[in-house]
C-alpha atoms as one frame of an Amber mdcrd trajectory, in Angstrom:
protein
   0.186   0.414  -0.067   1.143   3.415  -0.673   3.115   5.374   2.108   2.038
   9.261   2.696   3.407  11.903   4.920   0.035  12.481   7.326   0.633  16.687
   7.924  -0.982  17.526  11.887  -3.465  20.155  10.912  -4.276  21.331  14.011
  -0.545  23.143  14.567  -0.396  26.282  16.690   3.309  28.959  16.953   5.161
  29.032  19.751   3.791  30.603  22.813   5.971  32.545  23.937   7.909  33.731
  20.863  11.022  36.565  21.179  11.011  39.857  19.196  14.495  40.025  20.343
  16.635  39.435  17.311  20.657  38.042  17.865  23.261  40.751  18.070  25.433
  39.020  15.467  22.524  38.453  12.897  21.563  42.251  12.962  25.251  43.735
  12.758  25.891  41.253   9.804  21.999  42.943   7.358  23.240  45.720   8.704
  26.483  46.500   7.472  27.789  47.255   4.214  29.164  44.749   2.419  28.635
  40.510   3.033  30.343  37.904   2.173  29.589  33.960   2.196  32.450  31.976
   4.159  32.157  27.710   3.538  31.114  26.161   6.146  33.693  23.367   6.411
  36.285  22.717   3.741  39.421  23.253   1.988  37.831  26.062   0.773  36.774
  27.247   4.258  40.424  28.111   4.740  41.538  30.315   1.223  38.466  31.815
   1.990  39.723  33.205   5.574  43.134  33.747   4.095  42.122  36.052   1.748
  39.797  38.093   4.557  42.580  38.182   6.356  44.535  40.056   3.978  41.753
  42.310   3.692  41.858  43.263   7.324  45.180  42.874   8.247  43.972  40.248
  10.684  43.050  36.659  12.127  39.897  35.864  11.979  39.854  31.813  12.920
  38.461  32.797  16.402  35.628  34.289  14.637  35.127  31.408  13.118  35.710
  27.795  15.092  33.832  25.394  13.027  31.153  24.099  15.536  28.670  23.351
  11.640  25.844  25.582  12.747  25.196  28.540  11.330  27.159  31.267  12.479
  27.269  35.554  11.711  30.296  37.859  12.212  30.405  41.253  11.755  34.496
  42.403  11.067  35.776  46.094  12.350  31.710  46.427  11.250  32.243  46.633
   8.241  32.811  43.560   6.045  29.547  40.846   7.355  29.928  37.774   7.015
  28.023  34.417   7.154  29.161  30.809   7.326  27.108  28.463   4.640  27.234
  25.184   3.723  29.290  25.113  -0.144  26.442  24.642  -3.049  24.856  27.960
  -0.955  27.306  30.168  -1.925  25.882  30.465  -5.521  22.411  30.969  -5.003
  23.318  33.439  -1.868  25.446  35.513  -4.141  23.184  35.561  -7.529  19.864
  36.445  -5.486  22.050  39.209  -4.167  22.075  38.099   0.002  25.715  38.023
   0.735  28.018  40.148  -2.094  30.771  38.101  -2.238  32.452  34.715  -1.488
  34.683  31.927  -2.317  33.781  28.427  -4.239  35.219  25.812  -7.102  34.705
  27.054 -10.955  32.921  23.840 -11.510  30.312  24.818  -8.397  29.800  28.335
 -10.643  28.806  25.643 -13.308  26.475  23.709 -11.920  24.656  26.220  -9.795
  22.913  26.554 -13.090  23.319  30.793 -12.071  26.757  31.104 -14.286  24.812
  34.669 -16.520  24.175  35.388 -13.151  27.633  35.434 -11.503  30.252  36.588
 -11.927  34.357  35.634 -11.450  36.050  38.918 -10.217  39.764  36.570  -9.447
  40.650  33.154 -10.531  42.657  31.676  -7.249  44.592  28.942  -9.170  48.048
  29.335  -6.656  45.581  27.827  -3.991  44.263  25.025  -5.365  43.542  23.353
  -8.355  41.649  19.683  -9.126  41.719  17.516 -11.763  38.172  17.006 -12.739
  37.913  13.803 -15.028  36.873  10.812 -16.459  37.354   7.011 -14.854  36.041
   3.352 -16.618  36.632  -0.079 -14.314  39.576  -1.641 -14.240  37.519  -4.953
 -15.263  35.523  -3.562 -17.955  37.150  -2.991 -21.658  35.681   0.122 -22.303
  38.044   1.980 -25.245  36.527   5.054 -26.579  34.030   7.479 -25.990  31.093
   5.581 -27.654  31.840   2.922 -25.355  30.420   5.014 -22.319  26.424   4.758
 -22.372  26.192   4.898 -18.537  27.569   7.612 -16.962  27.165   8.982 -12.879
  27.725  11.562 -11.712  28.095  15.022  -8.761  28.130  17.028 -12.249  25.496
  16.624 -14.998  25.546  19.824 -16.433  29.685  19.608 -17.544  29.659  16.372
 -17.712  26.510  16.493 -20.533  28.740  19.708 -21.963  31.784  17.616 -22.022
  29.737  14.756 -24.589  28.385  16.517 -26.384  31.476  18.317 -26.947  32.739
  14.800 -28.118  29.633  14.395 -30.486  27.678  11.244 -27.651  24.975  11.509
 -25.538  25.316   8.822 -22.738  22.611   8.725 -19.790  24.252  10.711 -17.333
  22.732  10.159 -13.732  23.129  12.568 -10.782  25.474  11.545  -7.881  25.366
  13.244  -4.527  28.593  11.623  -2.602  30.152   8.164  -3.352  30.727   8.227
  -6.902  33.287   6.739  -7.472  31.144   3.087  -5.725  28.916   3.037  -8.861
  30.079   1.453 -11.238  29.847  -1.363  -8.820  26.188  -0.978  -8.821  23.648
  -0.950 -12.059  20.907   1.094 -13.440  18.395  -0.231 -14.328  19.345  -3.351
 -15.184  22.465  -1.870 -17.233  26.093  -1.235 -15.983  27.537   2.043 -15.319
  30.175   2.898 -17.625  32.122   5.146 -16.150  31.751   8.823 -13.945  33.004
  12.307 -14.089  34.620  13.235 -10.688  37.184  15.573  -9.279  40.629  13.434
  -8.266  42.129  14.965  -5.342  44.913  12.407  -4.749  43.576   9.660  -6.148
  42.939   7.545  -3.747  39.553   6.863  -3.930  39.415   5.725  -7.858  42.776
   3.342  -7.176  40.630   2.029  -3.703  37.380   1.453  -5.788  38.777  -0.358
  -9.198  38.654   2.766 -11.217  41.519   3.786 -13.710  40.892   7.718 -14.622
  41.414   9.019 -18.301  44.129  11.207 -19.503  44.222  14.084 -19.895  41.847
  15.640 -17.370  38.355  16.733 -18.830  38.973  20.360 -16.754  40.916  22.025
 -14.607  38.251  23.246 -11.474  39.685  25.860  -8.916  38.881  28.435  -6.570
  36.744  31.520  -7.903  35.760  34.749  -6.033  32.528  35.536  -7.598  30.235
  38.448  -7.119  26.858  39.977  -8.952  25.882  42.498 -11.676  24.658  44.661
  -9.398  27.542  44.910  -6.598  29.742  45.319  -9.571  27.400  48.790 -10.703
  27.407  49.725  -6.789  30.128  51.824  -6.402  30.383  51.806  -2.364  30.731
  47.976  -3.071  32.915  48.142  -5.127  35.124  50.055  -2.914  35.226  45.795
  -0.805  35.530  44.919  -3.676  38.801  46.444  -4.915  40.300  45.154  -1.430
  39.765  41.631  -2.653  41.222  42.113  -5.487
């Protein structure tokens, strides 16, 4: 029998709603320039280093990486929101924040590329290979042999295969992409994956071999939006980041 979510229609508001706003959130909302910081990950340290260069002060104690949402304001000027990596492009595009640092892959996969402006490429901080990989145990000798692909990057993957004149079935994953060729999709083999290669150890551990050369290089970028670019007051802050 079908299983459905049953909603409680007698839901009521809190009995003692608080009218006070968290001071850190209020200061953030009033700050003249807002920056989105990745909550945790490789780009967190890169972003903090850039912010420290702009503000000329150590900021590590402000962002202890507790995993919860965190707002802070530096010198009553730059408001910093600690958020999930995949949210940064959307927040910048919808003008909730003025700038942030993400991987170039996120700019493309967000579907918001035309609404974002890349201000600075940060190749000097990190650079990763986006690779096509296939199982060692399966004979895959040409692009045409790849009929089903698993990836966290469906838009980039589709663009790559179309550039090769091929159109495989693309399955979007949300992690653990490297194990997908061990499974099947609707009874069909998954012939390969497109994923970021950091060390290559995970691919090797799961019996995958990366094709050479990499499909593309991915690196951190500083992004903003067109409205910020045209705002004279905000451009003063952008120049500091540049």
